[in-house]
Amino acid sequence: MGTRTDQSEGWKRCVEAVREAADIASTFDGRLSHEPMDGGVRLVFSHPGRPIRSFTLAVSGHAGEVRVDARAEEDKARVCVYEGPPKPASVMQAAMQAIGRWYGGEVRRLGTT
């Protein structure tokens, strides 16, 4: 899907849905915080005595479609977590699932090191 070429109302609502998902997730654990970025959100996981790790969700789109890509700081590849019509509820659900997978991995990583 390329980069965002216009900022349609649907695209803006999907960006807000991704940010809302990050806001909800960050309320469950004080080690998780988030900050808006152009077209998405960056989440940060910090645990005392461990390096800070981050995760981004970015929304792009064109021609009535949006795509949400996720990328953990340590990975170079982006993973598509949603591609389809600009439906904020569907985008938020996909974002929450992606955040949950990443967060769960970070918690498990702490348990093994």
PDB file of N, CA and C in Angstrom:
ATOM      1  N   MET A   1       0.843  -1.157   0.000  1.00  0.00           N
ATOM      2  CA  MET A   1       0.000   0.000   0.000  1.00  0.00           C
ATOM      3  C   MET A   1       0.878   1.206   0.000  1.00  0.00           C
ATOM      4  N   GLY A   2       1.500   1.884  -0.210  1.00  0.00           N
ATOM      5  CA  GLY A   2       2.370   3.042  -0.158  1.00  0.00           C
ATOM      6  C   GLY A   2       2.118   3.934   1.035  1.00  0.00           C
ATOM      7  N   THR A   3       2.572   5.111   0.916  1.00  0.00           N
ATOM      8  CA  THR A   3       2.412   6.047   2.018  1.00  0.00           C
ATOM      9  C   THR A   3       1.086   6.772   1.900  1.00  0.00           C
ATOM     10  N   ARG A   4       0.717   7.425   2.954  1.00  0.00           N
ATOM     11  CA  ARG A   4      -0.538   8.165   3.012  1.00  0.00           C
ATOM     12  C   ARG A   4      -0.466   9.336   2.050  1.00  0.00           C
ATOM     13  N   THR A   5      -1.476   9.461   1.190  1.00  0.00           N
ATOM     14  CA  THR A   5      -1.478  10.555   0.229  1.00  0.00           C
ATOM     15  C   THR A   5      -2.477  11.631   0.595  1.00  0.00           C
ATOM     16  N   ASP A   6      -3.465  11.322   1.391  1.00  0.00           N
ATOM     17  CA  ASP A   6      -4.395  12.341   1.851  1.00  0.00           C
ATOM     18  C   ASP A   6      -4.775  12.024   3.286  1.00  0.00           C
ATOM     19  N   GLN A   7      -5.295  13.018   3.948  1.00  0.00           N
ATOM     20  CA  GLN A   7      -5.710  12.809   5.327  1.00  0.00           C
ATOM     21  C   GLN A   7      -7.227  12.838   5.382  1.00  0.00           C
ATOM     22  N   SER A   8      -7.837  11.795   4.856  1.00  0.00           N
ATOM     23  CA  SER A   8      -9.288  11.704   4.855  1.00  0.00           C
ATOM     24  C   SER A   8      -9.800  11.601   6.291  1.00  0.00           C
ATOM     25  N   GLU A   9     -11.059  11.874   6.443  1.00  0.00           N
ATOM     26  CA  GLU A   9     -11.671  11.773   7.763  1.00  0.00           C
ATOM     27  C   GLU A   9     -11.563  10.345   8.300  1.00  0.00           C
ATOM     28  N   GLY A  10     -11.753   9.345   7.438  1.00  0.00           N
ATOM     29  CA  GLY A  10     -11.634   7.944   7.857  1.00  0.00           C
ATOM     30  C   GLY A  10     -10.231   7.626   8.339  1.00  0.00           C
ATOM     31  N   TRP A  11      -9.220   8.119   7.621  1.00  0.00           N
ATOM     32  CA  TRP A  11      -7.826   7.898   8.017  1.00  0.00           C
ATOM     33  C   TRP A  11      -7.561   8.535   9.385  1.00  0.00           C
ATOM     34  N   LYS A  12      -8.036   9.766   9.565  1.00  0.00           N
ATOM     35  CA  LYS A  12      -7.827  10.459  10.849  1.00  0.00           C
ATOM     36  C   LYS A  12      -8.476   9.692  11.992  1.00  0.00           C
ATOM     37  N   ARG A  13      -9.679   9.173  11.766  1.00  0.00           N
ATOM     38  CA  ARG A  13     -10.356   8.409  12.813  1.00  0.00           C
ATOM     39  C   ARG A  13      -9.604   7.122  13.127  1.00  0.00           C
ATOM     40  N   CYS A  14      -8.993   6.520  12.125  1.00  0.00           N
ATOM     41  CA  CYS A  14      -8.204   5.300  12.352  1.00  0.00           C
ATOM     42  C   CYS A  14      -6.928   5.599  13.132  1.00  0.00           C
ATOM     43  N   VAL A  15      -6.288   6.726  12.851  1.00  0.00           N
ATOM     44  CA  VAL A  15      -5.117   7.132  13.641  1.00  0.00           C
ATOM     45  C   VAL A  15      -5.533   7.327  15.093  1.00  0.00           C
ATOM     46  N   GLU A  16      -6.664   7.981  15.308  1.00  0.00           N
ATOM     47  CA  GLU A  16      -7.159   8.180  16.674  1.00  0.00           C
ATOM     48  C   GLU A  16      -7.483   6.848  17.343  1.00  0.00           C
ATOM     49  N   ALA A  17      -7.993   5.885  16.587  1.00  0.00           N
ATOM     50  CA  ALA A  17      -8.304   4.562  17.148  1.00  0.00           C
ATOM     51  C   ALA A  17      -7.034   3.845  17.601  1.00  0.00           C
ATOM     52  N   VAL A  18      -5.968   3.962  16.820  1.00  0.00           N
ATOM     53  CA  VAL A  18      -4.687   3.352  17.185  1.00  0.00           C
ATOM     54  C   VAL A  18      -4.148   4.017  18.458  1.00  0.00           C
ATOM     55  N   ARG A  19      -4.243   5.333  18.525  1.00  0.00           N
ATOM     56  CA  ARG A  19      -3.778   6.044  19.722  1.00  0.00           C
ATOM     57  C   ARG A  19      -4.618   5.697  20.944  1.00  0.00           C
ATOM     58  N   GLU A  20      -5.913   5.537  20.752  1.00  0.00           N
ATOM     59  CA  GLU A  20      -6.804   5.146  21.850  1.00  0.00           C
ATOM     60  C   GLU A  20      -6.451   3.744  22.355  1.00  0.00           C
ATOM     61  N   ALA A  21      -6.153   2.835  21.444  1.00  0.00           N
ATOM     62  CA  ALA A  21      -5.747   1.482  21.835  1.00  0.00           C
ATOM     63  C   ALA A  21      -4.485   1.537  22.697  1.00  0.00           C
ATOM     64  N   ALA A  22      -3.530   2.365  22.308  1.00  0.00           N
ATOM     65  CA  ALA A  22      -2.296   2.513  23.090  1.00  0.00           C
ATOM     66  C   ALA A  22      -2.591   3.120  24.456  1.00  0.00           C
ATOM     67  N   ASP A  23      -3.501   4.083  24.499  1.00  0.00           N
ATOM     68  CA  ASP A  23      -3.869   4.716  25.759  1.00  0.00           C
ATOM     69  C   ASP A  23      -4.509   3.701  26.704  1.00  0.00           C
ATOM     70  N   ILE A  24      -5.395   2.893  26.180  1.00  0.00           N
ATOM     71  CA  ILE A  24      -6.049   1.855  26.996  1.00  0.00           C
ATOM     72  C   ILE A  24      -5.007   0.864  27.511  1.00  0.00           C
ATOM     73  N   ALA A  25      -4.138   0.405  26.628  1.00  0.00           N
ATOM     74  CA  ALA A  25      -3.123  -0.583  27.025  1.00  0.00           C
ATOM     75  C   ALA A  25      -2.204  -0.023  28.107  1.00  0.00           C
ATOM     76  N   SER A  26      -1.858   1.246  28.011  1.00  0.00           N
ATOM     77  CA  SER A  26      -0.909   1.818  28.974  1.00  0.00           C
ATOM     78  C   SER A  26      -1.511   1.983  30.360  1.00  0.00           C
ATOM     79  N   THR A  27      -2.826   1.905  30.493  1.00  0.00           N
ATOM     80  CA  THR A  27      -3.442   2.023  31.814  1.00  0.00           C
ATOM     81  C   THR A  27      -3.311   0.750  32.630  1.00  0.00           C
ATOM     82  N   PHE A  28      -2.969  -0.372  31.981  1.00  0.00           N
ATOM     83  CA  PHE A  28      -2.901  -1.652  32.684  1.00  0.00           C
ATOM     84  C   PHE A  28      -1.569  -1.920  33.363  1.00  0.00           C
ATOM     85  N   ASP A  29      -0.530  -1.223  32.968  1.00  0.00           N
ATOM     86  CA  ASP A  29       0.794  -1.481  33.534  1.00  0.00           C
ATOM     87  C   ASP A  29       1.590  -0.183  33.518  1.00  0.00           C
ATOM     88  N   GLY A  30       2.075   0.230  34.669  1.00  0.00           N
ATOM     89  CA  GLY A  30       2.839   1.468  34.770  1.00  0.00           C
ATOM     90  C   GLY A  30       4.149   1.449  33.999  1.00  0.00           C
ATOM     91  N   ARG A  31       4.599   0.272  33.557  1.00  0.00           N
ATOM     92  CA  ARG A  31       5.835   0.187  32.781  1.00  0.00           C
ATOM     93  C   ARG A  31       5.606   0.512  31.309  1.00  0.00           C
ATOM     94  N   LEU A  32       4.361   0.634  30.900  1.00  0.00           N
ATOM     95  CA  LEU A  32       4.020   0.879  29.502  1.00  0.00           C
ATOM     96  C   LEU A  32       3.510   2.309  29.346  1.00  0.00           C
ATOM     97  N   SER A  33       4.119   3.060  28.439  1.00  0.00           N
ATOM     98  CA  SER A  33       3.668   4.417  28.151  1.00  0.00           C
ATOM     99  C   SER A  33       3.563   4.570  26.637  1.00  0.00           C
ATOM    100  N   HIS A  34       2.988   5.687  26.199  1.00  0.00           N
ATOM    101  CA  HIS A  34       2.836   5.910  24.764  1.00  0.00           C
ATOM    102  C   HIS A  34       2.950   7.392  24.448  1.00  0.00           C
ATOM    103  N   GLU A  35       3.281   7.671  23.206  1.00  0.00           N
ATOM    104  CA  GLU A  35       3.352   9.049  22.729  1.00  0.00           C
ATOM    105  C   GLU A  35       2.911   9.078  21.265  1.00  0.00           C
ATOM    106  N   PRO A  36       2.138  10.102  20.898  1.00  0.00           N
ATOM    107  CA  PRO A  36       1.721  10.194  19.500  1.00  0.00           C
ATOM    108  C   PRO A  36       2.909  10.455  18.588  1.00  0.00           C
ATOM    109  N   MET A  37       2.815   9.966  17.370  1.00  0.00           N
ATOM    110  CA  MET A  37       3.797  10.270  16.337  1.00  0.00           C
ATOM    111  C   MET A  37       3.013  10.533  15.056  1.00  0.00           C
ATOM    112  N   ASP A  38       3.640  11.069  14.060  1.00  0.00           N
ATOM    113  CA  ASP A  38       2.951  11.366  12.812  1.00  0.00           C
ATOM    114  C   ASP A  38       2.315  10.102  12.245  1.00  0.00           C
ATOM    115  N   GLY A  39       0.992  10.069  12.198  1.00  0.00           N
ATOM    116  CA  GLY A  39       0.286   8.935  11.621  1.00  0.00           C
ATOM    117  C   GLY A  39       0.201   7.706  12.493  1.00  0.00           C
ATOM    118  N   GLY A  40       0.406   7.850  13.791  1.00  0.00           N
ATOM    119  CA  GLY A  40       0.322   6.665  14.641  1.00  0.00           C
ATOM    120  C   GLY A  40       0.711   6.926  16.074  1.00  0.00           C
ATOM    121  N   VAL A  41       1.364   5.923  16.666  1.00  0.00           N
ATOM    122  CA  VAL A  41       1.719   5.990  18.079  1.00  0.00           C
ATOM    123  C   VAL A  41       2.974   5.159  18.327  1.00  0.00           C
ATOM    124  N   ARG A  42       3.729   5.558  19.327  1.00  0.00           N
ATOM    125  CA  ARG A  42       4.914   4.815  19.772  1.00  0.00           C
ATOM    126  C   ARG A  42       4.677   4.421  21.216  1.00  0.00           C
ATOM    127  N   LEU A  43       4.811   3.131  21.494  1.00  0.00           N
ATOM    128  CA  LEU A  43       4.688   2.633  22.862  1.00  0.00           C
ATOM    129  C   LEU A  43       6.077   2.334  23.401  1.00  0.00           C
ATOM    130  N   VAL A  44       6.255   2.547  24.684  1.00  0.00           N
ATOM    131  CA  VAL A  44       7.551   2.318  25.330  1.00  0.00           C
ATOM    132  C   VAL A  44       7.328   1.442  26.555  1.00  0.00           C
ATOM    133  N   PHE A  45       8.136   0.378  26.645  1.00  0.00           N
ATOM    134  CA  PHE A  45       8.088  -0.527  27.796  1.00  0.00           C
ATOM    135  C   PHE A  45       9.378  -0.340  28.568  1.00  0.00           C
ATOM    136  N   SER A  46       9.263   0.064  29.827  1.00  0.00           N
ATOM    137  CA  SER A  46      10.465   0.250  30.653  1.00  0.00           C
ATOM    138  C   SER A  46      10.297  -0.507  31.959  1.00  0.00           C
ATOM    139  N   HIS A  47      11.333  -1.248  32.293  1.00  0.00           N
ATOM    140  CA  HIS A  47      11.356  -2.024  33.524  1.00  0.00           C
ATOM    141  C   HIS A  47      12.667  -1.678  34.231  1.00  0.00           C
ATOM    142  N   PRO A  48      12.633  -1.409  35.539  1.00  0.00           N
ATOM    143  CA  PRO A  48      13.864  -1.030  36.252  1.00  0.00           C
ATOM    144  C   PRO A  48      15.003  -2.015  36.006  1.00  0.00           C
ATOM    145  N   GLY A  49      16.157  -1.479  35.669  1.00  0.00           N
ATOM    146  CA  GLY A  49      17.338  -2.293  35.447  1.00  0.00           C
ATOM    147  C   GLY A  49      17.415  -2.944  34.082  1.00  0.00           C
ATOM    148  N   ARG A  50      16.471  -2.679  33.214  1.00  0.00           N
ATOM    149  CA  ARG A  50      16.439  -3.259  31.861  1.00  0.00           C
ATOM    150  C   ARG A  50      16.427  -2.136  30.825  1.00  0.00           C
ATOM    151  N   PRO A  51      16.924  -2.419  29.639  1.00  0.00           N
ATOM    152  CA  PRO A  51      16.864  -1.396  28.584  1.00  0.00           C
ATOM    153  C   PRO A  51      15.419  -1.086  28.198  1.00  0.00           C
ATOM    154  N   ILE A  52      15.172   0.149  27.850  1.00  0.00           N
ATOM    155  CA  ILE A  52      13.853   0.559  27.366  1.00  0.00           C
ATOM    156  C   ILE A  52      13.651  -0.010  25.969  1.00  0.00           C
ATOM    157  N   ARG A  53      12.449  -0.544  25.720  1.00  0.00           N
ATOM    158  CA  ARG A  53      12.136  -1.107  24.398  1.00  0.00           C
ATOM    159  C   ARG A  53      10.882  -0.425  23.882  1.00  0.00           C
ATOM    160  N   SER A  54      10.789  -0.276  22.564  1.00  0.00           N
ATOM    161  CA  SER A  54       9.634   0.421  22.009  1.00  0.00           C
ATOM    162  C   SER A  54       8.995  -0.348  20.860  1.00  0.00           C
ATOM    163  N   PHE A  55       7.787   0.086  20.520  1.00  0.00           N
ATOM    164  CA  PHE A  55       6.941  -0.558  19.524  1.00  0.00           C
ATOM    165  C   PHE A  55       6.135   0.545  18.851  1.00  0.00           C
ATOM    166  N   THR A  56       6.049   0.542  17.536  1.00  0.00           N
ATOM    167  CA  THR A  56       5.272   1.570  16.842  1.00  0.00           C
ATOM    168  C   THR A  56       4.133   0.949  16.048  1.00  0.00           C
ATOM    169  N   LEU A  57       3.058   1.704  15.962  1.00  0.00           N
ATOM    170  CA  LEU A  57       1.928   1.389  15.102  1.00  0.00           C
ATOM    171  C   LEU A  57       1.733   2.595  14.199  1.00  0.00           C
ATOM    172  N   ALA A  58       1.799   2.382  12.900  1.00  0.00           N
ATOM    173  CA  ALA A  58       1.680   3.478  11.933  1.00  0.00           C
ATOM    174  C   ALA A  58       0.535   3.197  10.970  1.00  0.00           C
ATOM    175  N   VAL A  59      -0.267   4.229  10.700  1.00  0.00           N
ATOM    176  CA  VAL A  59      -1.411   4.113   9.797  1.00  0.00           C
ATOM    177  C   VAL A  59      -1.064   4.810   8.485  1.00  0.00           C
ATOM    178  N   SER A  60      -1.236   4.109   7.377  1.00  0.00           N
ATOM    179  CA  SER A  60      -1.071   4.705   6.058  1.00  0.00           C
ATOM    180  C   SER A  60      -2.318   4.378   5.257  1.00  0.00           C
ATOM    181  N   GLY A  61      -2.487   5.034   4.132  1.00  0.00           N
ATOM    182  CA  GLY A  61      -3.668   4.713   3.350  1.00  0.00           C
ATOM    183  C   GLY A  61      -3.797   5.518   2.078  1.00  0.00           C
ATOM    184  N   HIS A  62      -4.636   4.995   1.204  1.00  0.00           N
ATOM    185  CA  HIS A  62      -5.014   5.705  -0.012  1.00  0.00           C
ATOM    186  C   HIS A  62      -6.235   5.022  -0.618  1.00  0.00           C
ATOM    187  N   ALA A  63      -6.946   5.731  -1.448  1.00  0.00           N
ATOM    188  CA  ALA A  63      -8.101   5.198  -2.186  1.00  0.00           C
ATOM    189  C   ALA A  63      -9.112   4.481  -1.280  1.00  0.00           C
ATOM    190  N   GLY A  64      -9.438   5.082  -0.147  1.00  0.00           N
ATOM    191  CA  GLY A  64     -10.455   4.506   0.719  1.00  0.00           C
ATOM    192  C   GLY A  64     -10.032   3.296   1.511  1.00  0.00           C
ATOM    193  N   GLU A  65      -8.758   3.014   1.571  1.00  0.00           N
ATOM    194  CA  GLU A  65      -8.225   1.886   2.337  1.00  0.00           C
ATOM    195  C   GLU A  65      -7.199   2.402   3.338  1.00  0.00           C
ATOM    196  N   VAL A  66      -7.062   1.707   4.446  1.00  0.00           N
ATOM    197  CA  VAL A  66      -6.001   2.020   5.397  1.00  0.00           C
ATOM    198  C   VAL A  66      -5.218   0.749   5.690  1.00  0.00           C
ATOM    199  N   ARG A  67      -4.010   0.957   6.126  1.00  0.00           N
ATOM    200  CA  ARG A  67      -3.141  -0.151   6.521  1.00  0.00           C
ATOM    201  C   ARG A  67      -2.470   0.262   7.826  1.00  0.00           C
ATOM    202  N   VAL A  68      -2.425  -0.664   8.764  1.00  0.00           N
ATOM    203  CA  VAL A  68      -1.746  -0.438  10.034  1.00  0.00           C
ATOM    204  C   VAL A  68      -0.568  -1.388  10.095  1.00  0.00           C
ATOM    205  N   ASP A  69       0.628  -0.812  10.230  1.00  0.00           N
ATOM    206  CA  ASP A  69       1.853  -1.600  10.342  1.00  0.00           C
ATOM    207  C   ASP A  69       2.404  -1.485  11.744  1.00  0.00           C
ATOM    208  N   ALA A  70       2.879  -2.603  12.259  1.00  0.00           N
ATOM    209  CA  ALA A  70       3.496  -2.651  13.583  1.00  0.00           C
ATOM    210  C   ALA A  70       4.972  -2.982  13.421  1.00  0.00           C
ATOM    211  N   ARG A  71       5.788  -2.392  14.293  1.00  0.00           N
ATOM    212  CA  ARG A  71       7.215  -2.703  14.257  1.00  0.00           C
ATOM    213  C   ARG A  71       7.798  -2.546  15.648  1.00  0.00           C
ATOM    214  N   ALA A  72       8.411  -3.618  16.127  1.00  0.00           N
ATOM    215  CA  ALA A  72       9.146  -3.557  17.389  1.00  0.00           C
ATOM    216  C   ALA A  72      10.494  -2.894  17.115  1.00  0.00           C
ATOM    217  N   GLU A  73      10.983  -2.142  18.058  1.00  0.00           N
ATOM    218  CA  GLU A  73      12.228  -1.375  17.899  1.00  0.00           C
ATOM    219  C   GLU A  73      13.384  -2.247  17.407  1.00  0.00           C
ATOM    220  N   GLU A  74      13.480  -3.452  17.923  1.00  0.00           N
ATOM    221  CA  GLU A  74      14.612  -4.309  17.588  1.00  0.00           C
ATOM    222  C   GLU A  74      14.453  -5.010  16.238  1.00  0.00           C
ATOM    223  N   ASP A  75      13.268  -4.955  15.644  1.00  0.00           N
ATOM    224  CA  ASP A  75      13.020  -5.574  14.343  1.00  0.00           C
ATOM    225  C   ASP A  75      13.095  -4.525  13.243  1.00  0.00           C
ATOM    226  N   LYS A  76      13.631  -4.912  12.117  1.00  0.00           N
ATOM    227  CA  LYS A  76      13.685  -4.000  10.976  1.00  0.00           C
ATOM    228  C   LYS A  76      12.410  -4.081  10.147  1.00  0.00           C
ATOM    229  N   ALA A  77      11.770  -5.237  10.159  1.00  0.00           N
ATOM    230  CA  ALA A  77      10.591  -5.453   9.324  1.00  0.00           C
ATOM    231  C   ALA A  77       9.326  -4.942  10.003  1.00  0.00           C
ATOM    232  N   ARG A  78       8.449  -4.378   9.197  1.00  0.00           N
ATOM    233  CA  ARG A  78       7.119  -3.996   9.668  1.00  0.00           C
ATOM    234  C   ARG A  78       6.175  -5.148   9.372  1.00  0.00           C
ATOM    235  N   VAL A  79       5.206  -5.331  10.229  1.00  0.00           N
ATOM    236  CA  VAL A  79       4.214  -6.379  10.063  1.00  0.00           C
ATOM    237  C   VAL A  79       2.855  -5.705   9.905  1.00  0.00           C
ATOM    238  N   CYS A  80       2.141  -6.055   8.851  1.00  0.00           N
ATOM    239  CA  CYS A  80       0.800  -5.508   8.642  1.00  0.00           C
ATOM    240  C   CYS A  80      -0.160  -6.185   9.627  1.00  0.00           C
ATOM    241  N   VAL A  81      -0.855  -5.376  10.429  1.00  0.00           N
ATOM    242  CA  VAL A  81      -1.818  -5.925  11.380  1.00  0.00           C
ATOM    243  C   VAL A  81      -3.254  -5.646  10.952  1.00  0.00           C
ATOM    244  N   TYR A  82      -3.440  -4.740   9.985  1.00  0.00           N
ATOM    245  CA  TYR A  82      -4.770  -4.460   9.448  1.00  0.00           C
ATOM    246  C   TYR A  82      -4.618  -3.843   8.072  1.00  0.00           C
ATOM    247  N   GLU A  83      -5.448  -4.282   7.145  1.00  0.00           N
ATOM    248  CA  GLU A  83      -5.532  -3.659   5.832  1.00  0.00           C
ATOM    249  C   GLU A  83      -6.959  -3.799   5.355  1.00  0.00           C
ATOM    250  N   GLY A  84      -7.596  -2.672   5.076  1.00  0.00           N
ATOM    251  CA  GLY A  84      -8.985  -2.708   4.644  1.00  0.00           C
ATOM    252  C   GLY A  84      -9.615  -1.344   4.711  1.00  0.00           C
ATOM    253  N   PRO A  85     -10.939  -1.313   4.750  1.00  0.00           N
ATOM    254  CA  PRO A  85     -11.640  -0.024   4.802  1.00  0.00           C
ATOM    255  C   PRO A  85     -11.343   0.708   6.112  1.00  0.00           C
ATOM    256  N   PRO A  86     -11.436   2.022   6.102  1.00  0.00           N
ATOM    257  CA  PRO A  86     -11.134   2.802   7.314  1.00  0.00           C
ATOM    258  C   PRO A  86     -12.246   2.689   8.361  1.00  0.00           C
ATOM    259  N   LYS A  87     -12.249   1.577   9.072  1.00  0.00           N
ATOM    260  CA  LYS A  87     -13.234   1.324  10.124  1.00  0.00           C
ATOM    261  C   LYS A  87     -12.520   1.383  11.469  1.00  0.00           C
ATOM    262  N   PRO A  88     -12.713   2.473  12.212  1.00  0.00           N
ATOM    263  CA  PRO A  88     -11.982   2.645  13.474  1.00  0.00           C
ATOM    264  C   PRO A  88     -12.116   1.486  14.456  1.00  0.00           C
ATOM    265  N   ALA A  89     -13.288   0.881  14.567  1.00  0.00           N
ATOM    266  CA  ALA A  89     -13.450  -0.230  15.514  1.00  0.00           C
ATOM    267  C   ALA A  89     -12.579  -1.419  15.112  1.00  0.00           C
ATOM    268  N   SER A  90     -12.533  -1.732  13.828  1.00  0.00           N
ATOM    269  CA  SER A  90     -11.698  -2.839  13.355  1.00  0.00           C
ATOM    270  C   SER A  90     -10.220  -2.521  13.520  1.00  0.00           C
ATOM    271  N   VAL A  91      -9.867  -1.275  13.241  1.00  0.00           N
ATOM    272  CA  VAL A  91      -8.475  -0.851  13.401  1.00  0.00           C
ATOM    273  C   VAL A  91      -8.065  -0.914  14.869  1.00  0.00           C
ATOM    274  N   MET A  92      -8.950  -0.461  15.763  1.00  0.00           N
ATOM    275  CA  MET A  92      -8.629  -0.502  17.191  1.00  0.00           C
ATOM    276  C   MET A  92      -8.460  -1.943  17.665  1.00  0.00           C
ATOM    277  N   GLN A  93      -9.322  -2.835  17.215  1.00  0.00           N
ATOM    278  CA  GLN A  93      -9.209  -4.243  17.607  1.00  0.00           C
ATOM    279  C   GLN A  93      -7.878  -4.827  17.135  1.00  0.00           C
ATOM    280  N   ALA A  94      -7.502  -4.551  15.897  1.00  0.00           N
ATOM    281  CA  ALA A  94      -6.228  -5.056  15.369  1.00  0.00           C
ATOM    282  C   ALA A  94      -5.050  -4.457  16.133  1.00  0.00           C
ATOM    283  N   ALA A  95      -5.143  -3.172  16.472  1.00  0.00           N
ATOM    284  CA  ALA A  95      -4.072  -2.518  17.226  1.00  0.00           C
ATOM    285  C   ALA A  95      -3.944  -3.119  18.621  1.00  0.00           C
ATOM    286  N   MET A  96      -5.074  -3.359  19.291  1.00  0.00           N
ATOM    287  CA  MET A  96      -5.033  -3.956  20.631  1.00  0.00           C
ATOM    288  C   MET A  96      -4.409  -5.348  20.589  1.00  0.00           C
ATOM    289  N   GLN A  97      -4.743  -6.126  19.566  1.00  0.00           N
ATOM    290  CA  GLN A  97      -4.167  -7.463  19.445  1.00  0.00           C
ATOM    291  C   GLN A  97      -2.658  -7.380  19.220  1.00  0.00           C
ATOM    292  N   ALA A  98      -2.218  -6.461  18.376  1.00  0.00           N
ATOM    293  CA  ALA A  98      -0.784  -6.304  18.116  1.00  0.00           C
ATOM    294  C   ALA A  98      -0.048  -5.845  19.367  1.00  0.00           C
ATOM    295  N   ILE A  99      -0.635  -4.899  20.082  1.00  0.00           N
ATOM    296  CA  ILE A  99      -0.022  -4.427  21.336  1.00  0.00           C
ATOM    297  C   ILE A  99       0.052  -5.577  22.330  1.00  0.00           C
ATOM    298  N   GLY A 100      -1.013  -6.353  22.442  1.00  0.00           N
ATOM    299  CA  GLY A 100      -1.035  -7.488  23.369  1.00  0.00           C
ATOM    300  C   GLY A 100       0.042  -8.512  23.065  1.00  0.00           C
ATOM    301  N   ARG A 101       0.234  -8.819  21.780  1.00  0.00           N
ATOM    302  CA  ARG A 101       1.289  -9.772  21.409  1.00  0.00           C
ATOM    303  C   ARG A 101       2.660  -9.226  21.780  1.00  0.00           C
ATOM    304  N   TRP A 102       2.905  -7.956  21.463  1.00  0.00           N
ATOM    305  CA  TRP A 102       4.209  -7.350  21.769  1.00  0.00           C
ATOM    306  C   TRP A 102       4.426  -7.270  23.281  1.00  0.00           C
ATOM    307  N   TYR A 103       3.433  -6.771  24.009  1.00  0.00           N
ATOM    308  CA  TYR A 103       3.540  -6.627  25.454  1.00  0.00           C
ATOM    309  C   TYR A 103       3.751  -7.989  26.120  1.00  0.00           C
ATOM    310  N   GLY A 104       2.995  -8.986  25.687  1.00  0.00           N
ATOM    311  CA  GLY A 104       3.161 -10.330  26.236  1.00  0.00           C
ATOM    312  C   GLY A 104       4.568 -10.854  26.014  1.00  0.00           C
ATOM    313  N   GLY A 105       5.115 -10.594  24.834  1.00  0.00           N
ATOM    314  CA  GLY A 105       6.489 -10.998  24.547  1.00  0.00           C
ATOM    315  C   GLY A 105       7.496 -10.301  25.442  1.00  0.00           C
ATOM    316  N   GLU A 106       7.254  -9.017  25.711  1.00  0.00           N
ATOM    317  CA  GLU A 106       8.162  -8.275  26.592  1.00  0.00           C
ATOM    318  C   GLU A 106       8.118  -8.815  28.019  1.00  0.00           C
ATOM    319  N   VAL A 107       6.940  -9.130  28.505  1.00  0.00           N
ATOM    320  CA  VAL A 107       6.799  -9.674  29.860  1.00  0.00           C
ATOM    321  C   VAL A 107       7.466 -11.051  29.937  1.00  0.00           C
ATOM    322  N   ARG A 108       7.244 -11.889  28.918  1.00  0.00           N
ATOM    323  CA  ARG A 108       7.897 -13.211  28.909  1.00  0.00           C
ATOM    324  C   ARG A 108       9.413 -13.066  28.840  1.00  0.00           C
ATOM    325  N   ARG A 109       9.898 -12.107  28.074  1.00  0.00           N
ATOM    326  CA  ARG A 109      11.340 -11.868  27.955  1.00  0.00           C
ATOM    327  C   ARG A 109      11.928 -11.532  29.325  1.00  0.00           C
ATOM    328  N   LEU A 110      11.232 -10.746  30.105  1.00  0.00           N
ATOM    329  CA  LEU A 110      11.712 -10.420  31.457  1.00  0.00           C
ATOM    330  C   LEU A 110      11.822 -11.672  32.328  1.00  0.00           C
ATOM    331  N   GLY A 111      10.889 -12.595  32.135  1.00  0.00           N
ATOM    332  CA  GLY A 111      10.903 -13.819  32.930  1.00  0.00           C
ATOM    333  C   GLY A 111      12.010 -14.782  32.579  1.00  0.00           C
ATOM    334  N   THR A 112      12.596 -14.624  31.388  1.00  0.00           N
ATOM    335  CA  THR A 112      13.645 -15.555  30.961  1.00  0.00           C
ATOM    336  C   THR A 112      15.049 -14.979  31.090  1.00  0.00           C
ATOM    337  N   THR A 113      15.160 -13.702  31.441  1.00  0.00           N
ATOM    338  CA  THR A 113      16.508 -13.106  31.544  1.00  0.00           C
ATOM    339  C   THR A 113      16.877 -12.827  32.972  1.00  0.00           C
TER     340      THR A 113
END
